[in-house]
């Protein structure tokens, strides 16, 4: 496996034009059969996916990923985003700079948590760019549905106090493995910053967007969720499975698993489920 690191710059058309984003890739020793575009979650970074990448490259998949604006080694303010489209701009830049030998290969989007929401909205904008997609614990529905009053307040705060922290994540919900939680809390690239008023409002708006237009997602899709996920509602994955327009779709809920199913004690089985499904889609 070859591991490469680099930087990309957001285009002048972006709401965060000129920002530098950290990116990295893992490539199999032999020719890759497809490229995974990995989209990480809130307040984490691409460096937490080394085990994921090791599994995927051993099964013939290249992995390309970045640290979102405001995350990890990339530019930007923790917990904040000027506009949700900035996340899409990062993916545009990442895909644009794929190495020549990967440009003609099938692309598979894999999005986790906030990355699942970013991925789903990106699929709505780019319906033919990917061969397939995998969404892990996607943030499609809140664990507690906000009231109309709360939604209105969120939009108001987004305008009046956009950087104000409004929502903290409970790290204990990340994994049942105490070491994973301890490593997460000790990770210098995990800021522990609350989700800002702007980002919270942007997330709610984009959740509603996906819910309203789910039928427009028609590519093969695998939905994975921990049954005891306290950070993103499994009902979001159930909703997608029932409402997307894909003729080829699969929902798998792991009853005992927490939020980061790729970091649970059963991660090898979860990753195998994922790559087995990808192989089946690629050979159809």
PDB file of C-alpha atoms in Angstrom:
ATOM      1  CA  UNK A   1       0.000   0.000   0.000  1.00  0.00           C
ATOM      2  CA  UNK A   2       1.259   3.454  -0.929  1.00  0.00           C
ATOM      3  CA  UNK A   3       0.287   6.455   1.211  1.00  0.00           C
ATOM      4  CA  UNK A   4       0.465  10.013  -0.141  1.00  0.00           C
ATOM      5  CA  UNK A   5      -0.321  13.398   1.403  1.00  0.00           C
ATOM      6  CA  UNK A   6      -0.979  16.747  -0.215  1.00  0.00           C
ATOM      7  CA  UNK A   7      -2.906  19.995  -0.298  1.00  0.00           C
ATOM      8  CA  UNK A   8      -5.641  21.358  -2.495  1.00  0.00           C
ATOM      9  CA  UNK A   9      -6.994  24.883  -2.825  1.00  0.00           C
ATOM     10  CA  UNK A  10     -10.657  25.837  -2.992  1.00  0.00           C
ATOM     11  CA  UNK A  11     -11.688  27.569  -6.209  1.00  0.00           C
ATOM     12  CA  UNK A  12     -12.430  31.289  -6.469  1.00  0.00           C
ATOM     13  CA  UNK A  13     -16.143  30.481  -6.779  1.00  0.00           C
ATOM     14  CA  UNK A  14     -16.198  28.926  -3.285  1.00  0.00           C
ATOM     15  CA  UNK A  15     -17.531  30.715  -0.197  1.00  0.00           C
ATOM     16  CA  UNK A  16     -14.110  29.847   1.281  1.00  0.00           C
ATOM     17  CA  UNK A  17     -12.110  30.710  -1.839  1.00  0.00           C
ATOM     18  CA  UNK A  18      -8.365  30.182  -1.564  1.00  0.00           C
ATOM     19  CA  UNK A  19      -8.531  28.010   1.543  1.00  0.00           C
ATOM     20  CA  UNK A  20      -5.997  25.193   1.707  1.00  0.00           C
ATOM     21  CA  UNK A  21      -7.322  21.723   2.501  1.00  0.00           C
ATOM     22  CA  UNK A  22      -5.216  18.759   3.577  1.00  0.00           C
ATOM     23  CA  UNK A  23      -5.761  15.600   1.547  1.00  0.00           C
ATOM     24  CA  UNK A  24      -4.335  12.114   1.541  1.00  0.00           C
ATOM     25  CA  UNK A  25      -4.651   8.859  -0.341  1.00  0.00           C
ATOM     26  CA  UNK A  26      -3.929   5.171   0.009  1.00  0.00           C
ATOM     27  CA  UNK A  27      -3.289   3.064  -3.089  1.00  0.00           C
ATOM     28  CA  UNK A  28      -3.096  -0.753  -3.423  1.00  0.00           C
ATOM     29  CA  UNK A  29       0.156  -2.406  -4.486  1.00  0.00           C
ATOM     30  CA  UNK A  30      -1.622  -3.744  -7.583  1.00  0.00           C
ATOM     31  CA  UNK A  31      -3.874  -1.805  -9.975  1.00  0.00           C
ATOM     32  CA  UNK A  32      -6.964  -0.452  -8.196  1.00  0.00           C
ATOM     33  CA  UNK A  33     -10.386  -1.627  -9.391  1.00  0.00           C
ATOM     34  CA  UNK A  34     -12.219   1.465  -8.068  1.00  0.00           C
ATOM     35  CA  UNK A  35     -11.620   4.647  -6.084  1.00  0.00           C
ATOM     36  CA  UNK A  36     -13.345   5.332  -2.781  1.00  0.00           C
ATOM     37  CA  UNK A  37     -14.007   9.024  -2.132  1.00  0.00           C
ATOM     38  CA  UNK A  38     -14.118   9.054   1.669  1.00  0.00           C
ATOM     39  CA  UNK A  39     -16.067  11.842   3.410  1.00  0.00           C
ATOM     40  CA  UNK A  40     -15.429  12.025   7.170  1.00  0.00           C
ATOM     41  CA  UNK A  41     -17.747  13.263   9.934  1.00  0.00           C
ATOM     42  CA  UNK A  42     -17.965  16.272  12.231  1.00  0.00           C
ATOM     43  CA  UNK A  43     -14.977  17.143  14.461  1.00  0.00           C
ATOM     44  CA  UNK A  44     -12.752  14.374  13.188  1.00  0.00           C
ATOM     45  CA  UNK A  45     -10.347  14.077  10.275  1.00  0.00           C
ATOM     46  CA  UNK A  46      -9.106  11.779   7.537  1.00  0.00           C
ATOM     47  CA  UNK A  47      -6.217  10.504   9.670  1.00  0.00           C
ATOM     48  CA  UNK A  48      -8.678   8.496  11.768  1.00  0.00           C
ATOM     49  CA  UNK A  49      -9.347   6.228   8.774  1.00  0.00           C
ATOM     50  CA  UNK A  50      -6.023   4.436   8.467  1.00  0.00           C
ATOM     51  CA  UNK A  51      -7.528   1.061   9.446  1.00  0.00           C
ATOM     52  CA  UNK A  52     -10.393   1.626   7.013  1.00  0.00           C
ATOM     53  CA  UNK A  53      -7.904   2.407   4.236  1.00  0.00           C
ATOM     54  CA  UNK A  54      -5.756  -0.632   5.056  1.00  0.00           C
ATOM     55  CA  UNK A  55      -8.774  -2.921   4.714  1.00  0.00           C
ATOM     56  CA  UNK A  56      -9.920  -1.295   1.476  1.00  0.00           C
ATOM     57  CA  UNK A  57      -6.516  -1.315  -0.245  1.00  0.00           C
ATOM     58  CA  UNK A  58      -6.085  -5.001   0.633  1.00  0.00           C
ATOM     59  CA  UNK A  59      -9.318  -5.579  -1.276  1.00  0.00           C
ATOM     60  CA  UNK A  60      -8.162  -3.620  -4.331  1.00  0.00           C
ATOM     61  CA  UNK A  61      -9.732  -0.219  -3.672  1.00  0.00           C
ATOM     62  CA  UNK A  62      -7.846   3.079  -3.721  1.00  0.00           C
ATOM     63  CA  UNK A  63      -8.949   5.611  -1.080  1.00  0.00           C
ATOM     64  CA  UNK A  64      -8.924   9.380  -1.629  1.00  0.00           C
ATOM     65  CA  UNK A  65      -9.975  11.744   1.147  1.00  0.00           C
ATOM     66  CA  UNK A  66      -9.510  15.175   2.691  1.00  0.00           C
ATOM     67  CA  UNK A  67      -9.967  17.073   5.928  1.00  0.00           C
ATOM     68  CA  UNK A  68     -13.024  19.280   5.497  1.00  0.00           C
ATOM     69  CA  UNK A  69     -12.710  23.051   5.835  1.00  0.00           C
ATOM     70  CA  UNK A  70     -12.550  23.736   9.603  1.00  0.00           C
ATOM     71  CA  UNK A  71     -11.333  20.215  10.396  1.00  0.00           C
ATOM     72  CA  UNK A  72      -8.040  18.435  10.993  1.00  0.00           C
ATOM     73  CA  UNK A  73      -5.083  19.923   9.135  1.00  0.00           C
ATOM     74  CA  UNK A  74      -7.185  22.086   6.816  1.00  0.00           C
ATOM     75  CA  UNK A  75      -7.816  25.818   6.980  1.00  0.00           C
ATOM     76  CA  UNK A  76     -10.981  27.131   8.603  1.00  0.00           C
ATOM     77  CA  UNK A  77     -12.621  27.695  11.976  1.00  0.00           C
ATOM     78  CA  UNK A  78     -13.518  24.654  14.073  1.00  0.00           C
ATOM     79  CA  UNK A  79     -17.241  24.059  14.438  1.00  0.00           C
ATOM     80  CA  UNK A  80     -18.180  26.569  11.754  1.00  0.00           C
ATOM     81  CA  UNK A  81     -18.735  26.714   8.014  1.00  0.00           C
ATOM     82  CA  UNK A  82     -19.604  29.860   6.030  1.00  0.00           C
ATOM     83  CA  UNK A  83     -21.902  27.835   3.784  1.00  0.00           C
ATOM     84  CA  UNK A  84     -22.585  24.097   3.425  1.00  0.00           C
ATOM     85  CA  UNK A  85     -21.485  24.291  -0.214  1.00  0.00           C
ATOM     86  CA  UNK A  86     -17.885  24.677   1.001  1.00  0.00           C
ATOM     87  CA  UNK A  87     -17.885  20.943   1.816  1.00  0.00           C
ATOM     88  CA  UNK A  88     -19.012  20.189  -1.736  1.00  0.00           C
ATOM     89  CA  UNK A  89     -16.311  22.491  -3.101  1.00  0.00           C
ATOM     90  CA  UNK A  90     -13.721  20.408  -1.286  1.00  0.00           C
ATOM     91  CA  UNK A  91     -15.007  17.209  -2.883  1.00  0.00           C
ATOM     92  CA  UNK A  92     -15.020  18.885  -6.301  1.00  0.00           C
ATOM     93  CA  UNK A  93     -11.360  19.811  -5.862  1.00  0.00           C
ATOM     94  CA  UNK A  94     -10.414  16.367  -4.548  1.00  0.00           C
ATOM     95  CA  UNK A  95     -11.996  14.577  -7.507  1.00  0.00           C
ATOM     96  CA  UNK A  96     -10.563  17.070  -9.987  1.00  0.00           C
ATOM     97  CA  UNK A  97      -7.007  16.319  -8.862  1.00  0.00           C
ATOM     98  CA  UNK A  98      -7.234  12.512  -8.962  1.00  0.00           C
ATOM     99  CA  UNK A  99      -4.085  11.005 -10.499  1.00  0.00           C
ATOM    100  CA  UNK A 100      -4.310  10.077 -14.171  1.00  0.00           C
ATOM    101  CA  UNK A 101      -4.394   6.337 -13.503  1.00  0.00           C
ATOM    102  CA  UNK A 102      -7.494   6.739 -11.320  1.00  0.00           C
ATOM    103  CA  UNK A 103      -9.530   9.156 -13.437  1.00  0.00           C
ATOM    104  CA  UNK A 104     -11.153   6.418 -15.510  1.00  0.00           C
ATOM    105  CA  UNK A 105     -11.961   4.120 -12.603  1.00  0.00           C
ATOM    106  CA  UNK A 106     -15.399   3.765 -10.975  1.00  0.00           C
ATOM    107  CA  UNK A 107     -15.869   6.193  -8.085  1.00  0.00           C
ATOM    108  CA  UNK A 108     -17.598   5.063  -4.887  1.00  0.00           C
ATOM    109  CA  UNK A 109     -18.613   7.673  -2.336  1.00  0.00           C
ATOM    110  CA  UNK A 110     -18.354   6.628   1.327  1.00  0.00           C
ATOM    111  CA  UNK A 111     -19.709   9.191   3.791  1.00  0.00           C
ATOM    112  CA  UNK A 112     -19.857   8.895   7.564  1.00  0.00           C
ATOM    113  CA  UNK A 113     -22.106  10.944   9.898  1.00  0.00           C
ATOM    114  CA  UNK A 114     -21.932  14.602   8.799  1.00  0.00           C
ATOM    115  CA  UNK A 115     -20.021  13.128   5.859  1.00  0.00           C
ATOM    116  CA  UNK A 116     -23.118  11.064   5.095  1.00  0.00           C
ATOM    117  CA  UNK A 117     -25.165  14.262   4.885  1.00  0.00           C
ATOM    118  CA  UNK A 118     -22.473  15.946   2.791  1.00  0.00           C
ATOM    119  CA  UNK A 119     -22.386  12.848   0.590  1.00  0.00           C
ATOM    120  CA  UNK A 120     -26.165  12.627   0.157  1.00  0.00           C
ATOM    121  CA  UNK A 121     -26.467  16.303  -0.812  1.00  0.00           C
ATOM    122  CA  UNK A 122     -23.479  15.942  -3.135  1.00  0.00           C
ATOM    123  CA  UNK A 123     -25.221  13.022  -4.859  1.00  0.00           C
ATOM    124  CA  UNK A 124     -28.263  15.237  -5.445  1.00  0.00           C
ATOM    125  CA  UNK A 125     -26.016  17.778  -7.199  1.00  0.00           C
ATOM    126  CA  UNK A 126     -23.879  15.194  -9.050  1.00  0.00           C
ATOM    127  CA  UNK A 127     -26.186  12.247  -9.807  1.00  0.00           C
ATOM    128  CA  UNK A 128     -23.962  10.597 -12.418  1.00  0.00           C
ATOM    129  CA  UNK A 129     -20.493  11.142 -10.967  1.00  0.00           C
ATOM    130  CA  UNK A 130     -20.407   7.957  -8.861  1.00  0.00           C
ATOM    131  CA  UNK A 131     -20.922   4.277  -9.584  1.00  0.00           C
ATOM    132  CA  UNK A 132     -22.218   3.607  -6.061  1.00  0.00           C
ATOM    133  CA  UNK A 133     -22.360   5.069  -2.558  1.00  0.00           C
ATOM    134  CA  UNK A 134     -22.111   3.894   1.039  1.00  0.00           C
ATOM    135  CA  UNK A 135     -23.523   6.025   3.865  1.00  0.00           C
ATOM    136  CA  UNK A 136     -22.448   5.129   7.411  1.00  0.00           C
ATOM    137  CA  UNK A 137     -24.516   6.586  10.260  1.00  0.00           C
ATOM    138  CA  UNK A 138     -25.591   9.465   7.992  1.00  0.00           C
ATOM    139  CA  UNK A 139     -26.920  12.611   9.674  1.00  0.00           C
ATOM    140  CA  UNK A 140     -30.264  12.582   7.871  1.00  0.00           C
ATOM    141  CA  UNK A 141     -32.552  12.758  10.890  1.00  0.00           C
ATOM    142  CA  UNK A 142     -31.783  14.238  14.312  1.00  0.00           C
ATOM    143  CA  UNK A 143     -31.946  11.949  17.341  1.00  0.00           C
ATOM    144  CA  UNK A 144     -34.496  14.440  18.684  1.00  0.00           C
ATOM    145  CA  UNK A 145     -36.461  16.199  15.964  1.00  0.00           C
ATOM    146  CA  UNK A 146     -36.260  19.989  16.543  1.00  0.00           C
ATOM    147  CA  UNK A 147     -39.521  21.914  16.849  1.00  0.00           C
ATOM    148  CA  UNK A 148     -40.571  24.626  14.418  1.00  0.00           C
ATOM    149  CA  UNK A 149     -39.633  27.185  17.072  1.00  0.00           C
ATOM    150  CA  UNK A 150     -36.169  25.668  17.444  1.00  0.00           C
ATOM    151  CA  UNK A 151     -35.672  25.650  13.679  1.00  0.00           C
ATOM    152  CA  UNK A 152     -36.679  29.295  13.483  1.00  0.00           C
ATOM    153  CA  UNK A 153     -34.365  30.217  16.347  1.00  0.00           C
ATOM    154  CA  UNK A 154     -31.523  28.309  14.702  1.00  0.00           C
ATOM    155  CA  UNK A 155     -31.919  30.270  11.458  1.00  0.00           C
ATOM    156  CA  UNK A 156     -32.015  33.539  13.382  1.00  0.00           C
ATOM    157  CA  UNK A 157     -28.871  32.705  15.358  1.00  0.00           C
ATOM    158  CA  UNK A 158     -27.155  31.646  12.142  1.00  0.00           C
ATOM    159  CA  UNK A 159     -27.532  35.229  10.935  1.00  0.00           C
ATOM    160  CA  UNK A 160     -27.013  37.131  14.196  1.00  0.00           C
ATOM    161  CA  UNK A 161     -24.354  34.987  15.934  1.00  0.00           C
ATOM    162  CA  UNK A 162     -23.085  32.516  13.327  1.00  0.00           C
ATOM    163  CA  UNK A 163     -19.985  31.370  15.229  1.00  0.00           C
ATOM    164  CA  UNK A 164     -21.699  30.863  18.595  1.00  0.00           C
ATOM    165  CA  UNK A 165     -21.435  27.249  19.796  1.00  0.00           C
ATOM    166  CA  UNK A 166     -24.867  25.688  20.264  1.00  0.00           C
ATOM    167  CA  UNK A 167     -24.455  21.901  20.289  1.00  0.00           C
ATOM    168  CA  UNK A 168     -21.788  19.633  21.800  1.00  0.00           C
ATOM    169  CA  UNK A 169     -21.217  16.007  20.843  1.00  0.00           C
ATOM    170  CA  UNK A 170     -20.940  13.333  23.525  1.00  0.00           C
ATOM    171  CA  UNK A 171     -17.692  11.470  22.828  1.00  0.00           C
ATOM    172  CA  UNK A 172     -18.965   8.455  24.746  1.00  0.00           C
ATOM    173  CA  UNK A 173     -21.394   7.846  21.909  1.00  0.00           C
ATOM    174  CA  UNK A 174     -18.577   7.347  19.413  1.00  0.00           C
ATOM    175  CA  UNK A 175     -17.773   3.704  20.193  1.00  0.00           C
ATOM    176  CA  UNK A 176     -18.242   0.928  22.748  1.00  0.00           C
ATOM    177  CA  UNK A 177     -14.457   0.500  22.707  1.00  0.00           C
ATOM    178  CA  UNK A 178     -13.011   2.638  25.571  1.00  0.00           C
ATOM    179  CA  UNK A 179      -9.681   2.957  23.740  1.00  0.00           C
ATOM    180  CA  UNK A 180     -11.372   4.464  20.678  1.00  0.00           C
ATOM    181  CA  UNK A 181     -13.083   7.041  22.901  1.00  0.00           C
ATOM    182  CA  UNK A 182      -9.859   7.798  24.807  1.00  0.00           C
ATOM    183  CA  UNK A 183      -7.896   8.185  21.561  1.00  0.00           C
ATOM    184  CA  UNK A 184     -10.598  10.441  20.154  1.00  0.00           C
ATOM    185  CA  UNK A 185     -10.512  12.698  23.226  1.00  0.00           C
ATOM    186  CA  UNK A 186      -6.702  12.811  23.196  1.00  0.00           C
ATOM    187  CA  UNK A 187      -6.414  13.481  19.457  1.00  0.00           C
ATOM    188  CA  UNK A 188      -4.939  16.982  18.948  1.00  0.00           C
ATOM    189  CA  UNK A 189      -6.788  17.258  15.622  1.00  0.00           C
ATOM    190  CA  UNK A 190     -10.158  16.715  17.332  1.00  0.00           C
ATOM    191  CA  UNK A 191     -11.062  20.159  18.654  1.00  0.00           C
ATOM    192  CA  UNK A 192     -14.025  19.347  20.918  1.00  0.00           C
ATOM    193  CA  UNK A 193     -15.642  22.537  19.594  1.00  0.00           C
ATOM    194  CA  UNK A 194     -19.407  22.859  19.740  1.00  0.00           C
ATOM    195  CA  UNK A 195     -21.324  22.942  16.475  1.00  0.00           C
ATOM    196  CA  UNK A 196     -21.876  26.617  15.668  1.00  0.00           C
ATOM    197  CA  UNK A 197     -25.237  28.263  15.069  1.00  0.00           C
ATOM    198  CA  UNK A 198     -24.403  28.598  11.356  1.00  0.00           C
ATOM    199  CA  UNK A 199     -23.381  24.965  10.914  1.00  0.00           C
ATOM    200  CA  UNK A 200     -26.395  23.727  12.910  1.00  0.00           C
ATOM    201  CA  UNK A 201     -28.746  25.735  10.690  1.00  0.00           C
ATOM    202  CA  UNK A 202     -26.967  24.564   7.542  1.00  0.00           C
ATOM    203  CA  UNK A 203     -27.230  20.959   8.686  1.00  0.00           C
ATOM    204  CA  UNK A 204     -30.969  21.257   9.394  1.00  0.00           C
ATOM    205  CA  UNK A 205     -31.568  22.865   6.009  1.00  0.00           C
ATOM    206  CA  UNK A 206     -29.654  20.130   4.211  1.00  0.00           C
ATOM    207  CA  UNK A 207     -31.334  17.335   6.185  1.00  0.00           C
ATOM    208  CA  UNK A 208     -34.669  18.722   5.006  1.00  0.00           C
ATOM    209  CA  UNK A 209     -33.292  18.948   1.454  1.00  0.00           C
ATOM    210  CA  UNK A 210     -32.322  15.274   1.427  1.00  0.00           C
ATOM    211  CA  UNK A 211     -35.634  14.220   2.961  1.00  0.00           C
ATOM    212  CA  UNK A 212     -37.571  16.212   0.354  1.00  0.00           C
ATOM    213  CA  UNK A 213     -35.575  15.013  -2.656  1.00  0.00           C
ATOM    214  CA  UNK A 214     -34.483  11.501  -1.627  1.00  0.00           C
ATOM    215  CA  UNK A 215     -36.221   9.960  -4.642  1.00  0.00           C
ATOM    216  CA  UNK A 216     -33.714  11.715  -6.915  1.00  0.00           C
ATOM    217  CA  UNK A 217     -30.912   9.506  -5.550  1.00  0.00           C
ATOM    218  CA  UNK A 218     -30.949   6.548  -7.924  1.00  0.00           C
ATOM    219  CA  UNK A 219     -27.477   4.984  -7.887  1.00  0.00           C
ATOM    220  CA  UNK A 220     -26.725   1.730  -6.007  1.00  0.00           C
ATOM    221  CA  UNK A 221     -26.457   2.567  -2.314  1.00  0.00           C
ATOM    222  CA  UNK A 222     -25.560   0.744   0.897  1.00  0.00           C
ATOM    223  CA  UNK A 223     -26.864   2.207   4.165  1.00  0.00           C
ATOM    224  CA  UNK A 224     -25.074   1.188   7.372  1.00  0.00           C
ATOM    225  CA  UNK A 225     -26.028   2.263  10.894  1.00  0.00           C
ATOM    226  CA  UNK A 226     -25.418   1.283  14.493  1.00  0.00           C
ATOM    227  CA  UNK A 227     -28.664   0.356  16.213  1.00  0.00           C
ATOM    228  CA  UNK A 228     -27.540   2.095  19.412  1.00  0.00           C
ATOM    229  CA  UNK A 229     -26.222   5.211  17.686  1.00  0.00           C
ATOM    230  CA  UNK A 230     -26.946   8.166  19.989  1.00  0.00           C
ATOM    231  CA  UNK A 231     -25.359  10.796  17.717  1.00  0.00           C
ATOM    232  CA  UNK A 232     -27.285  10.284  14.474  1.00  0.00           C
ATOM    233  CA  UNK A 233     -30.684   8.604  14.322  1.00  0.00           C
ATOM    234  CA  UNK A 234     -30.891   5.163  12.689  1.00  0.00           C
ATOM    235  CA  UNK A 235     -34.317   6.322  11.511  1.00  0.00           C
ATOM    236  CA  UNK A 236     -32.481   8.511   8.998  1.00  0.00           C
ATOM    237  CA  UNK A 237     -31.023   5.472   7.270  1.00  0.00           C
ATOM    238  CA  UNK A 238     -34.403   3.718   7.419  1.00  0.00           C
ATOM    239  CA  UNK A 239     -35.982   6.803   5.824  1.00  0.00           C
ATOM    240  CA  UNK A 240     -33.437   6.810   2.996  1.00  0.00           C
ATOM    241  CA  UNK A 241     -33.908   3.102   2.346  1.00  0.00           C
ATOM    242  CA  UNK A 242     -37.659   3.637   2.043  1.00  0.00           C
ATOM    243  CA  UNK A 243     -37.531   6.817  -0.042  1.00  0.00           C
ATOM    244  CA  UNK A 244     -34.509   6.899  -2.354  1.00  0.00           C
ATOM    245  CA  UNK A 245     -35.138   6.020  -5.979  1.00  0.00           C
ATOM    246  CA  UNK A 246     -32.337   3.449  -6.216  1.00  0.00           C
ATOM    247  CA  UNK A 247     -33.245   0.110  -7.751  1.00  0.00           C
ATOM    248  CA  UNK A 248     -30.218  -1.404  -6.006  1.00  0.00           C
ATOM    249  CA  UNK A 249     -30.180  -0.558  -2.297  1.00  0.00           C
ATOM    250  CA  UNK A 250     -29.418  -2.288   0.979  1.00  0.00           C
ATOM    251  CA  UNK A 251     -29.966  -1.283   4.602  1.00  0.00           C
ATOM    252  CA  UNK A 252     -27.971  -2.962   7.366  1.00  0.00           C
ATOM    253  CA  UNK A 253     -28.465  -1.922  10.983  1.00  0.00           C
ATOM    254  CA  UNK A 254     -26.089  -3.492  13.503  1.00  0.00           C
ATOM    255  CA  UNK A 255     -28.263  -3.764  16.652  1.00  0.00           C
ATOM    256  CA  UNK A 256     -25.601  -3.265  19.347  1.00  0.00           C
ATOM    257  CA  UNK A 257     -23.195  -0.900  17.615  1.00  0.00           C
ATOM    258  CA  UNK A 258     -22.654   2.775  18.466  1.00  0.00           C
ATOM    259  CA  UNK A 259     -21.996   5.656  16.059  1.00  0.00           C
ATOM    260  CA  UNK A 260     -18.609   4.884  14.504  1.00  0.00           C
ATOM    261  CA  UNK A 261     -19.297   1.432  13.123  1.00  0.00           C
ATOM    262  CA  UNK A 262     -15.875   1.417  11.403  1.00  0.00           C
ATOM    263  CA  UNK A 263     -14.294   1.788  14.872  1.00  0.00           C
ATOM    264  CA  UNK A 264     -16.415  -0.669  16.845  1.00  0.00           C
ATOM    265  CA  UNK A 265     -15.025  -4.037  18.067  1.00  0.00           C
ATOM    266  CA  UNK A 266     -16.906  -5.606  15.121  1.00  0.00           C
ATOM    267  CA  UNK A 267     -15.258  -3.291  12.581  1.00  0.00           C
ATOM    268  CA  UNK A 268     -13.723  -6.103  10.524  1.00  0.00           C
ATOM    269  CA  UNK A 269     -17.143  -7.636   9.889  1.00  0.00           C
ATOM    270  CA  UNK A 270     -18.615  -4.218   9.022  1.00  0.00           C
ATOM    271  CA  UNK A 271     -15.791  -3.387   6.609  1.00  0.00           C
ATOM    272  CA  UNK A 272     -16.099  -6.815   4.988  1.00  0.00           C
ATOM    273  CA  UNK A 273     -19.842  -6.291   4.547  1.00  0.00           C
ATOM    274  CA  UNK A 274     -19.008  -3.015   2.805  1.00  0.00           C
ATOM    275  CA  UNK A 275     -16.300  -4.261   0.441  1.00  0.00           C
ATOM    276  CA  UNK A 276     -18.262  -7.437  -0.385  1.00  0.00           C
ATOM    277  CA  UNK A 277     -21.204  -5.232  -1.403  1.00  0.00           C
ATOM    278  CA  UNK A 278     -18.924  -2.987  -3.476  1.00  0.00           C
ATOM    279  CA  UNK A 279     -17.469  -6.014  -5.266  1.00  0.00           C
ATOM    280  CA  UNK A 280     -20.962  -7.277  -6.075  1.00  0.00           C
ATOM    281  CA  UNK A 281     -21.975  -3.892  -7.512  1.00  0.00           C
ATOM    282  CA  UNK A 282     -18.801  -3.612  -9.599  1.00  0.00           C
ATOM    283  CA  UNK A 283     -19.283  -7.058 -11.161  1.00  0.00           C
ATOM    284  CA  UNK A 284     -22.918  -6.460 -12.167  1.00  0.00           C
TER     285      UNK A 284
END
